[in-house]
Coordinates of C-alpha atoms and ligand atoms in Angstrom, one line a residue:
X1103 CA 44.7 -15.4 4.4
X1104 CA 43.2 -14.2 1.8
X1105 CA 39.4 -13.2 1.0
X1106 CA 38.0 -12.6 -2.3
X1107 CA 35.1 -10.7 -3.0
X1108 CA 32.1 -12.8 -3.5
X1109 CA 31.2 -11.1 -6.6
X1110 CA 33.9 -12.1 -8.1
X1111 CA 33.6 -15.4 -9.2
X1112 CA 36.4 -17.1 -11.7
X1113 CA 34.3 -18.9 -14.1
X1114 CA 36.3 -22.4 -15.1
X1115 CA 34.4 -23.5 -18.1
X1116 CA 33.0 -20.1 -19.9
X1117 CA 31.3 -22.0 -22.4
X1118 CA 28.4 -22.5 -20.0
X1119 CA 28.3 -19.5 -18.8
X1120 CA 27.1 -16.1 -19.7
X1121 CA 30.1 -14.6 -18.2
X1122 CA 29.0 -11.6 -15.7
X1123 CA 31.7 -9.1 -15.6
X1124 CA 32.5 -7.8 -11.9
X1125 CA 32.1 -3.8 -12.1
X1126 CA 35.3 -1.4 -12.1
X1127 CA 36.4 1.9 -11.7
X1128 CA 34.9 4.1 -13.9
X1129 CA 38.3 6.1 -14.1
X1130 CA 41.9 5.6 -14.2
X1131 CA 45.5 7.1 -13.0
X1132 CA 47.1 10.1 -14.3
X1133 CA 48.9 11.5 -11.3
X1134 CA 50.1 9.8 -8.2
X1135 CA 51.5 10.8 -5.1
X1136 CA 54.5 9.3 -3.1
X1137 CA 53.8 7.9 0.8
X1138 CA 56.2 6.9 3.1
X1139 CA 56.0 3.6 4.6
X1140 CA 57.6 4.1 8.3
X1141 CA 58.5 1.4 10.6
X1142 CA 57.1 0.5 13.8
X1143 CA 59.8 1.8 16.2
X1144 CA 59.5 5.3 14.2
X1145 CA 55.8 5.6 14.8
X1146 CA 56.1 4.7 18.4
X1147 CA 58.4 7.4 18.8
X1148 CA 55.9 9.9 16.7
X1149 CA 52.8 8.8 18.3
X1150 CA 54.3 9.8 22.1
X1151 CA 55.4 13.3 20.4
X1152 CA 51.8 13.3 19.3
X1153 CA 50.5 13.1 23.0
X1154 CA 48.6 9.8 21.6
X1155 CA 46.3 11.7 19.7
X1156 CA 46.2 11.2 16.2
X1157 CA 45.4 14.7 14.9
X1158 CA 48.7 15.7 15.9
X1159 CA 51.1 13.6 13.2
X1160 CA 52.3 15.0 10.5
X1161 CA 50.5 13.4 7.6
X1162 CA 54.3 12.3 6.6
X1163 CA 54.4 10.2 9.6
X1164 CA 51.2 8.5 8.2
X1165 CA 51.1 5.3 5.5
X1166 CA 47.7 5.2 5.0
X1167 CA 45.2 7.9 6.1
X1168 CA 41.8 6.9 6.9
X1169 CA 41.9 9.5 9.2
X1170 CA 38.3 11.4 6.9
X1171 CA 37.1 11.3 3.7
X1172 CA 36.5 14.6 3.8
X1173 CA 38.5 17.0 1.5
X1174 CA 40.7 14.1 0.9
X1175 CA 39.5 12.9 -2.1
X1176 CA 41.2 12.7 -5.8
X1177 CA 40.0 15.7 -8.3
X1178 CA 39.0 14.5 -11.9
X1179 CA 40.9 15.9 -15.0
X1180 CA 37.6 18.1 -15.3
X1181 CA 37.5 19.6 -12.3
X1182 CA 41.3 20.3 -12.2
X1183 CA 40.2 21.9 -16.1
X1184 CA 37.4 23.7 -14.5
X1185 CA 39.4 25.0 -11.9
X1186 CA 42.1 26.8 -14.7
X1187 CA 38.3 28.6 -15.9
X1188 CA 37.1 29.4 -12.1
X1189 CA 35.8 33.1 -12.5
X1190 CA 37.5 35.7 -9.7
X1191 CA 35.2 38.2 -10.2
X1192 CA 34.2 40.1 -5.9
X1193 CA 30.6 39.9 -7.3
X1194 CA 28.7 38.1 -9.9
X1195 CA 31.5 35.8 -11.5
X1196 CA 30.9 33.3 -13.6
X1197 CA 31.5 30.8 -11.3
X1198 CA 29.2 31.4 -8.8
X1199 CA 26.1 31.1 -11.7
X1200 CA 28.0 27.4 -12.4
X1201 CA 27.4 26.5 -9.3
X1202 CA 23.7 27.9 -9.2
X1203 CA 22.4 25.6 -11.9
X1204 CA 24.4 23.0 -10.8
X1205 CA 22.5 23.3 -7.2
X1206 CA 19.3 23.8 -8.8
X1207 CA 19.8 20.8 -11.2
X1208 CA 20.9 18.2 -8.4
X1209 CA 19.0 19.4 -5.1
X1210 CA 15.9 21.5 -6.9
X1211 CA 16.7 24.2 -4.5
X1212 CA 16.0 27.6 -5.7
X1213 CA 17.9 29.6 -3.4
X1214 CA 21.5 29.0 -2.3
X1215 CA 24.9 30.7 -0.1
X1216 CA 28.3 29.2 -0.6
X1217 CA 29.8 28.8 2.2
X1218 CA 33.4 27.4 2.8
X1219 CA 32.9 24.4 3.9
X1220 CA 29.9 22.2 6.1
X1221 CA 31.0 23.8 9.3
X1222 CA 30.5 27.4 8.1
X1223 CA 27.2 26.6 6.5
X1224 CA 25.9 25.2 9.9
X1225 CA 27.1 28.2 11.3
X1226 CA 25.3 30.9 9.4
X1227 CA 22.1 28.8 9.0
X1228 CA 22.0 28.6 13.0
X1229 CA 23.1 32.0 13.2
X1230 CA 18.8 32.7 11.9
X1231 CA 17.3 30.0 13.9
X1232 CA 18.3 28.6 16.7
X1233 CA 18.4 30.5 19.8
X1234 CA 18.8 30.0 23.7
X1235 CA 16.7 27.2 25.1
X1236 CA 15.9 25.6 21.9
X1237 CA 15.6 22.3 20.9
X1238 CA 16.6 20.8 17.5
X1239 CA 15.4 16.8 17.3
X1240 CA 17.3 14.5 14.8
X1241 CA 19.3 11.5 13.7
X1242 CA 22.5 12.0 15.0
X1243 CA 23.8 14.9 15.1
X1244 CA 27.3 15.2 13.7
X1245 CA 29.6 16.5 16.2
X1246 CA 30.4 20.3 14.6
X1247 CA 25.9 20.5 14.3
X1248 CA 25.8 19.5 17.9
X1249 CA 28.5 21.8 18.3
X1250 CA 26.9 24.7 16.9
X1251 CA 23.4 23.9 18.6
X1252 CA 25.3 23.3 21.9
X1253 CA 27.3 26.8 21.5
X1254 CA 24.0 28.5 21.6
X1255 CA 22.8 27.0 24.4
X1256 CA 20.4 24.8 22.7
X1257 CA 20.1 21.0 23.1
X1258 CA 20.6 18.6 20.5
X1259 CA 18.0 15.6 20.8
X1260 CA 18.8 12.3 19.2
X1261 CA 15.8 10.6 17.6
X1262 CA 18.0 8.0 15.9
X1263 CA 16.5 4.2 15.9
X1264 CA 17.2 2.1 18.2
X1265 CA 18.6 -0.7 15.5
X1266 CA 21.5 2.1 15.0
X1267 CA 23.1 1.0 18.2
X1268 CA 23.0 -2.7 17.5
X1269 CA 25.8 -3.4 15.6
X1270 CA 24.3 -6.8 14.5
X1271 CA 21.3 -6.1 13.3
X1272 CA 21.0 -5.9 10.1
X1273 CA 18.7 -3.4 8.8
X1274 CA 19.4 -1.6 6.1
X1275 CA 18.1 1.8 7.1
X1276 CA 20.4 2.3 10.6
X1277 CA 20.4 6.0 10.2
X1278 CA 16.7 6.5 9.8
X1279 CA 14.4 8.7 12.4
X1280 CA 12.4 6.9 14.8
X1281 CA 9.2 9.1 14.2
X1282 CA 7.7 7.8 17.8
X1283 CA 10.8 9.3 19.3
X1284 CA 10.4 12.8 17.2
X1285 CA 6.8 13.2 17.8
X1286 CA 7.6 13.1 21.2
X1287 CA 9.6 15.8 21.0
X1288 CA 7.3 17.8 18.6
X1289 CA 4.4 17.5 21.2
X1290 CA 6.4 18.2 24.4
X1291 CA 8.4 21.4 23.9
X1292 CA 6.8 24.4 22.8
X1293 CA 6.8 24.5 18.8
X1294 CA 8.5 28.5 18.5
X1295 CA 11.4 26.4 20.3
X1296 CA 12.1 23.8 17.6
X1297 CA 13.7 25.6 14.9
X1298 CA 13.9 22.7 13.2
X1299 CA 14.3 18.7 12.5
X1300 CA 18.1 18.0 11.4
X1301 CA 18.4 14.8 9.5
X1302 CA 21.7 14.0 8.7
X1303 CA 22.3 11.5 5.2
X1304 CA 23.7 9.3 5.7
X1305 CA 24.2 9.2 8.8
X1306 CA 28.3 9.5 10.2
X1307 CA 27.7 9.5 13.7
X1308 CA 26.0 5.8 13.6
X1309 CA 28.4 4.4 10.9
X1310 CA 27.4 6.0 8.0
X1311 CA 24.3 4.0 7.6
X1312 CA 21.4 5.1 5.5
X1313 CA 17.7 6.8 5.8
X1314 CA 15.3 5.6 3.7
X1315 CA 13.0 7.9 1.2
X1316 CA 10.3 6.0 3.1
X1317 CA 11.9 7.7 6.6
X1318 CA 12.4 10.9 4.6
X1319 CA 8.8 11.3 3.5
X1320 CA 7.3 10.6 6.9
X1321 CA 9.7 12.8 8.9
X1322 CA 8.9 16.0 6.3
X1323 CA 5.0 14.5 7.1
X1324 CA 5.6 15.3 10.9
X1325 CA 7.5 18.2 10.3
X1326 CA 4.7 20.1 8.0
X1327 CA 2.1 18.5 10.7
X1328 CA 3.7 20.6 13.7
X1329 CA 4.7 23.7 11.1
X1330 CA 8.7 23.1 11.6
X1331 CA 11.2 23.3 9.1
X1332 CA 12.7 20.0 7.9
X1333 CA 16.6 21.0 7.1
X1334 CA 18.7 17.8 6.0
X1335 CA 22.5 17.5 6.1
X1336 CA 23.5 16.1 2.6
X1337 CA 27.6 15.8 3.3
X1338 CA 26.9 12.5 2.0
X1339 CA 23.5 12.8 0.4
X1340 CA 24.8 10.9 -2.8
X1341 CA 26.0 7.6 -1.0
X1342 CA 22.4 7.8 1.1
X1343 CA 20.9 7.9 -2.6
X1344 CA 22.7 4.8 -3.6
X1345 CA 21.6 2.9 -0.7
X1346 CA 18.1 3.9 -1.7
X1347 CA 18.1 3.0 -5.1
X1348 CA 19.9 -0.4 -4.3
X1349 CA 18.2 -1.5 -1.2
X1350 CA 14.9 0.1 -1.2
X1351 CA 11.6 -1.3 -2.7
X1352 CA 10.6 1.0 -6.1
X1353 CA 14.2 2.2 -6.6
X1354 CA 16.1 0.2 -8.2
X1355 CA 15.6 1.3 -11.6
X1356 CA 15.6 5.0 -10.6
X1357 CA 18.4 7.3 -11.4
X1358 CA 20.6 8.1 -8.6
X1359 CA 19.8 11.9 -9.5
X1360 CA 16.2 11.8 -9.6
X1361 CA 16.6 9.9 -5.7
X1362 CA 18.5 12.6 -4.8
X1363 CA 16.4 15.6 -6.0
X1364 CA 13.3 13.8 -4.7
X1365 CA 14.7 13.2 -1.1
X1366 CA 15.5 17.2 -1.2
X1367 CA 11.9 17.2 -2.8
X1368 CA 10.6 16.8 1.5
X1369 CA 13.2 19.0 2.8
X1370 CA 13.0 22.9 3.5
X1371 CA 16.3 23.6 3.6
X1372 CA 20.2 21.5 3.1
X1373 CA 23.8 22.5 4.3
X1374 CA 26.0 20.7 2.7
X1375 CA 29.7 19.9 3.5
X1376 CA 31.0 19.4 -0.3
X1377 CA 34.4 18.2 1.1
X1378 CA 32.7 15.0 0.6
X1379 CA 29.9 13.8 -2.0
X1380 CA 31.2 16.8 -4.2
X1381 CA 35.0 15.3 -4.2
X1382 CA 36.3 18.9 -3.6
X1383 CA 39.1 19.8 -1.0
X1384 CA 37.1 22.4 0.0
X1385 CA 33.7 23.9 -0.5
X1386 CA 30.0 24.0 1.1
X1387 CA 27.0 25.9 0.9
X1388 CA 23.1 26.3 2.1
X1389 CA 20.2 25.5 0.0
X1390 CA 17.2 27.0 1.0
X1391 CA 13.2 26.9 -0.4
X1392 CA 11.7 29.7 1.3
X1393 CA 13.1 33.1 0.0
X1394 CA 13.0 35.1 3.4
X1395 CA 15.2 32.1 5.5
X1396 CA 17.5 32.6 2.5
X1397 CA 17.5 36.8 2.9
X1398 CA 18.2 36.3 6.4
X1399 CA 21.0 33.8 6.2
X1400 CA 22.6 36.7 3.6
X1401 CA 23.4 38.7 6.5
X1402 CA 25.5 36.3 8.5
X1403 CA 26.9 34.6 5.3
X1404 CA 27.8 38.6 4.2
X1405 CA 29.6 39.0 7.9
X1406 CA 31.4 35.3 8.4
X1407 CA 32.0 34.1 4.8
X1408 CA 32.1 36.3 2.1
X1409 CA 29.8 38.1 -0.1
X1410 CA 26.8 36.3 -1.3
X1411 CA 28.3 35.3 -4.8
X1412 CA 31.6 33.7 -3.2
X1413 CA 31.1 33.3 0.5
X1414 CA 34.2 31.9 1.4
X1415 CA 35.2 29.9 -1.7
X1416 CA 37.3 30.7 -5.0
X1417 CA 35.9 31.5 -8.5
X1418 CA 38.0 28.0 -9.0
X1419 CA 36.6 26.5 -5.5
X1420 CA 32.8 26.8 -7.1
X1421 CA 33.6 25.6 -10.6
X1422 CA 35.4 22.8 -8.9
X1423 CA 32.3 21.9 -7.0
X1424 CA 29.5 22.5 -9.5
X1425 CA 31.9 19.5 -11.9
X1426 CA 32.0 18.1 -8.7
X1427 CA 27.9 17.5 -7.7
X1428 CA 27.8 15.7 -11.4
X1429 CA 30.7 13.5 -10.6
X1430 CA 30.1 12.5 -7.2
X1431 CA 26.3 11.2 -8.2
X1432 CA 27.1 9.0 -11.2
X1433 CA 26.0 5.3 -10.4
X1434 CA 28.9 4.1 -11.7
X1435 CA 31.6 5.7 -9.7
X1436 CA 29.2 5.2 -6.4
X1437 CA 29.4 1.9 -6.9
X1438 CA 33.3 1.5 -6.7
X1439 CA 33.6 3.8 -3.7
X1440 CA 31.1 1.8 -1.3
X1441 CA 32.0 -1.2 -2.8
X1442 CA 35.4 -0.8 -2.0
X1443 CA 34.1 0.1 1.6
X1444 CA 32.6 -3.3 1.4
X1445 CA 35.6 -4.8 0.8
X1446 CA 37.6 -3.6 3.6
X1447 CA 34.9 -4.5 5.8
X1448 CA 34.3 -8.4 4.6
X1449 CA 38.1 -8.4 4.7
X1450 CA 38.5 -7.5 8.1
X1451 CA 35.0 -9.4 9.0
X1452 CA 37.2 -12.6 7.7
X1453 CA 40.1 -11.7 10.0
X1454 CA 37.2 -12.2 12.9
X1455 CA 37.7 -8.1 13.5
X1456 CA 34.2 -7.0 15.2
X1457 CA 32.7 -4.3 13.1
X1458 CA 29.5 -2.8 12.3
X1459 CA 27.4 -4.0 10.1
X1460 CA 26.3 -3.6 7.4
X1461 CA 28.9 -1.2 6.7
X1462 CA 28.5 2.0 6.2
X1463 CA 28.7 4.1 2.9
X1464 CA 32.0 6.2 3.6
X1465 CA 33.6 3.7 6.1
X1466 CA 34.2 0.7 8.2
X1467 CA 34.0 1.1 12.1
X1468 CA 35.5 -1.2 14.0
X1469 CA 33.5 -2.5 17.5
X1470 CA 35.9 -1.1 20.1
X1471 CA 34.0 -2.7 22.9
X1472 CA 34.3 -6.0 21.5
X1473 CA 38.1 -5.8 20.2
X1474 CA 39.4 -4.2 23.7
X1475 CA 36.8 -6.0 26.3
X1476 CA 38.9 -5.9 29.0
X1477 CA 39.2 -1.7 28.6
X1478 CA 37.4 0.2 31.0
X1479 CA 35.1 3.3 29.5
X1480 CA 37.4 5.5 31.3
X1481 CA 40.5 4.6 29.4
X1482 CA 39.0 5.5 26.1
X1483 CA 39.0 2.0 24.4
X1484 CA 38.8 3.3 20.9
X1485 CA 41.9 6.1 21.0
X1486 CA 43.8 3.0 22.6
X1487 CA 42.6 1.3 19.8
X1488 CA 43.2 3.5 16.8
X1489 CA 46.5 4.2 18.9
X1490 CA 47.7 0.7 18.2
X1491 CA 46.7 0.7 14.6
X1492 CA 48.6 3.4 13.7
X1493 CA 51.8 1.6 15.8
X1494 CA 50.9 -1.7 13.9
X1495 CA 51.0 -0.3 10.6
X1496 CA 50.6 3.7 10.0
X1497 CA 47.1 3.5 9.3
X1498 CA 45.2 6.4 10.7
X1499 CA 41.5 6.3 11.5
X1500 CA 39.4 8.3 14.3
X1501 CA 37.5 7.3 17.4
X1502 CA 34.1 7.7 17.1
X1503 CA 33.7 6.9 21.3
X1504 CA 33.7 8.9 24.4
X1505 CA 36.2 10.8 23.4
X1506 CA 34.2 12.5 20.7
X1507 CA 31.2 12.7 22.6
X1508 CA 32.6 14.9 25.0
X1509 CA 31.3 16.6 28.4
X1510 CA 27.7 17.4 28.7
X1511 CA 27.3 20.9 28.9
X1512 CA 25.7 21.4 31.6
X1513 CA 26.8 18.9 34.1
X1514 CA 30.5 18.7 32.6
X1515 CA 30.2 14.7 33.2
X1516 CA 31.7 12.7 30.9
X1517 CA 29.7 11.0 28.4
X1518 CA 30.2 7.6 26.9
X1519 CA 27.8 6.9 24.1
X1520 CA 26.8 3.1 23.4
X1521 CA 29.1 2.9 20.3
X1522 CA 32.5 3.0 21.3
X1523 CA 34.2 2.7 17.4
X1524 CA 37.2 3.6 15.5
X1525 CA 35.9 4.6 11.8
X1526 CA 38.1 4.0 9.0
X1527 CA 37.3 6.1 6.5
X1528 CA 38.1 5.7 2.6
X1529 CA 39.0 8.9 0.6
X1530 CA 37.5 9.1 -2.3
X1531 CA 39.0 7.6 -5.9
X1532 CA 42.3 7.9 -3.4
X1533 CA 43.5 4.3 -2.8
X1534 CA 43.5 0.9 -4.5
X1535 CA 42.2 -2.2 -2.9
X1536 CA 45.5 -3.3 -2.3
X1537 CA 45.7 -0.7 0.6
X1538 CA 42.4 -1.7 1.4
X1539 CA 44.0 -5.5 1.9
X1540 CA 46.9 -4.1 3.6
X1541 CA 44.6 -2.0 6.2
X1542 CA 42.4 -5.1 6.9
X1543 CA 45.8 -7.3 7.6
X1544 CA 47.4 -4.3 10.0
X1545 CA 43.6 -4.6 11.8
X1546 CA 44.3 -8.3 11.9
X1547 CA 47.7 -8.1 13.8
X1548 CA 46.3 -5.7 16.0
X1549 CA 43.5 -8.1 16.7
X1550 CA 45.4 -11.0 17.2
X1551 CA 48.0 -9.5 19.8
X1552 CA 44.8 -7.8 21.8
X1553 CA 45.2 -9.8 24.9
X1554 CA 48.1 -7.7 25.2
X1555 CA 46.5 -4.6 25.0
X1556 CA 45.9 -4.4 29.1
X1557 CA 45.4 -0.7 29.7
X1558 CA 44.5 2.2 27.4
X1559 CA 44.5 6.1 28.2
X1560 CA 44.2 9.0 30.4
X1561 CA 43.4 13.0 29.8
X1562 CA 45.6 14.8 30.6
X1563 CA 44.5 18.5 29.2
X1564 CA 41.4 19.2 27.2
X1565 CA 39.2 22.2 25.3
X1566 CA 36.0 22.8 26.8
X1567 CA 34.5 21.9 23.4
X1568 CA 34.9 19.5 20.5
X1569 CA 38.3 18.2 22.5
X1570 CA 39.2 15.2 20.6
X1571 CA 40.6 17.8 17.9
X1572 CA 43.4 19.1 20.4
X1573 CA 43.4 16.8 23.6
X1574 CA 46.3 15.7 25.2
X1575 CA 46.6 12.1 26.0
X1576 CA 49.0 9.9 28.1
X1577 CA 49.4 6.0 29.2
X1578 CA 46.8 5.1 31.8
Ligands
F0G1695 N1 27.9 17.0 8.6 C1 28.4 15.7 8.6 C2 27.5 14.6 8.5 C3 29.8 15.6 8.5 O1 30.3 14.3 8.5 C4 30.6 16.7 8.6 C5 32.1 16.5 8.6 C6 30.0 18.0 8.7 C7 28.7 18.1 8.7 C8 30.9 19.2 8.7 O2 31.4 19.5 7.5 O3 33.9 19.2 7.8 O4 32.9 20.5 5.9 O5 32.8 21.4 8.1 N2 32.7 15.5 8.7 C9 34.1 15.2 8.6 C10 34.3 13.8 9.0 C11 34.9 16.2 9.3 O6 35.5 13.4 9.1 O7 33.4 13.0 9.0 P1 32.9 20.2 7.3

């Protein structure tokens, strides 16, 4: 079978037409890299030496790694060039004042730490804020946030809207704050316990789906209403601006730079995991508005990262990154990355594989419930799944399901959140769409042979937090 894009449309008789030309990738190939393409009765051997969990191949043992898109993506000839100029200099390089403007130009935040990647930022920004007993409302929360605000004995409330768990509806904001939801929790905890509202764009957890500026604007309204700082996590702020400018009202002829800086425009503060939108291998930082937070964060960036004019990242690392925040928010190359995540997805939505829709900016997550009915919760539906798509065809992906969400903290219960998914995620200006067909076929077999799939997995050892990284699984 085969399913063409419907934007492409081969026009017989040109003549009549004013042919419109279907867009492109706004760059080409200069180096490539060899993969292996194993066979089935090698990766069921691999897998078992894996304990079933797919963090533990080698990336060898891998054909096509969906496994993140973040740190995976391909470096331009310019960053690569800017790298061979990255300034090494303890204090003050070069480098570091690249990166400043570069900050300054794309978010309009004055104040900034590097930090070595999104993690690390979260770490030292929580480090000044959040303490015992707190509670930080927002959309989401990625796992290492929830980590973080977990760690310090502080809850992590999910405000998200309700659409974002009904993976057929159709709106185009999924990610946005229900503001009902967070002015509940504004008004019923004591406000010198809310450090702040997180709002993560887009938004991973719920399938990389979008907040709208019209979300943005009303959630930094109820945050300067109740006198708490509005901090956004921008890992994929650049694809959240596209989505703006091409699917909300009054954007459309807006420049993807001027969306960006004006949804910063209602936010206090940003971490930023650069491993993503910035198309580095490494890299993140802090953004901050008010002076003092950033003179406290110093302190903790000082002890975990580095010094304030490197913090964890190379003179190279930061020019990398500053080339990097240009790249990653030009329309043109935005546009080939999520419409090649669109392509995968109507693919495998032609194969009759249940996903969530509409898909998301960085990735296609397949409805784990809905593929593997007959699984039980307690057999972890997704890993079993993402299991079998790696036997079927070396494709990696990750379970977004109960295995991710962990235990709760306090009751040590295991908790199984509505979405049960595996996300396959596209690196970026990485593959061509011929991987993309070959992903979506693998899904296919899978899907076709599903019957079969009559039991999933068991635990068998696990970390008391963030287990999916290192958890050892075994045949229920
Ligand atoms: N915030 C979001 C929304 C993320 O998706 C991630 C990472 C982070 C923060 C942490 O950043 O990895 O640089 O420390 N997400 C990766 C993923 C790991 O696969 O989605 P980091």
């Amino acid at each position: 079978m085969y399913f063409p894009r419907k934007d492409v449309k081969i026009i017989s008789n040109i003549k009549n037409h004013v042919m419109k030309l279907p867009f492109a990738e706004p760059y080409k190939t200069k180096m490539v890299e060899k993969i292996y393409r194993s066979n089935r009765s090698e990766r069921e051997i691999w897998i078992k030496e894996a304990s079933f969990n797919l963090f533990n191949l080698r990336s060898e043992q891998v054909f096509i790694d969906l496994l993140t898109d973040s740190g995976t993506g391909a470096m331009s000839d310019n960053q690569w060039s800017s790298i061979m100029s990255g300034d090494e200099s303890y204090a003050g390089s070069s480098s570091y004042y690249n990166l400043k403007e570069a900050i300054d130009d794309i978010t309009g935040f004055p104040y900034f730490l590097p930090t070595h990647q999104g993690r690390a930022a979260e770490n030292v920004l929580f480090s000044v804020i959040v303490k015992e007993g707190d509670v930080v409302p927002g959309n989401a929360h990625f796992d290492t946030t929830k980590g973080h605000i977990e760690y310090r004995k502080a809850t992590a409330i999910d405000c998200t809207v309700d659409s974002a768990t009904d993976l057929l509806s159709g709106d185009p904001f999924k990610g946005n704050v229900d503001t009902v939801k967070l002015e509940k929790v504004l008004k019923s905890n004591p406000l010198d316990s809310i450090p702040c509202i997180l709002l993560t764009a887009t938004n991973n957890t719920v399938g990389g789906q979008p907040v709208s500026m019209e979300n943005i604007k009303e959630v930094s309204d109820l945050a300067k209403k109740y006198g708490v700082r509005l901090i956004i996590d921008s890992a994929r702020f650049a694809e959240n601006a596209y989505f703006i400018k091409t699917r909300e009202k009054g954007y459309k002829d807006k420049d993807i730079r001027d969306i960006a800086r004006e949804m910063f425009s209602y936010a206090d503060a940003m971490t930023m995991s650069s491993k993503k939108d910035a198309i580095v291998n490494i890299g993140g930082f802090i953004a901050f508005r008010e002076e003092e937070l950033f003179h406290k964060a110093t302190t903790y960036n000082i002890m975990y990262e580095g010094f304030i004019t490197y913090g964890g990242l190379s003179g190279r690392d930061m020019n990398a990154l500053a080339t990097g925040l240009y790249e990653g928010t030009d329309f043109s190359y935005l546009e080939s990355r999520i419409r090649q995540v669109e392509y995968l997805g109507t693919m495998m939505k032609g194969y009759g594989v249940p996903v969530l829709e509409p898909f998301g900016g960085h990735a296609v997550f397949i409805d784990a419930k809905r593929f593997l009915p007959g699984l039980p919760p307690e057999e972890f539906p997704a890993q079993t799944l993402a299991v079998e798509l790696y036997i079927e065809g070396g494709v990696r992906g990750v379970e977004i399901g109960a295995l991710m969400a962990d235990r709760d903290p306090v009751t040590r219960k295991n908790r199984y959140p509505v979405l049960e998914m595996v996300r396959l995620a596209v690196p970026r200006r990485v593959y061509s769409d011929k991987h993309m067909d070959y992903v979506a076929a693998a899904t296919a077999s899978v899907y076709e042979r599903r019957d079969r799939i009559d039991s999933g997995l068991r635990i068998i050892s696990e970390a008391p937090i963030m287990r999916h990284f290192t958890v050892v699984l075994g045949r229920a």
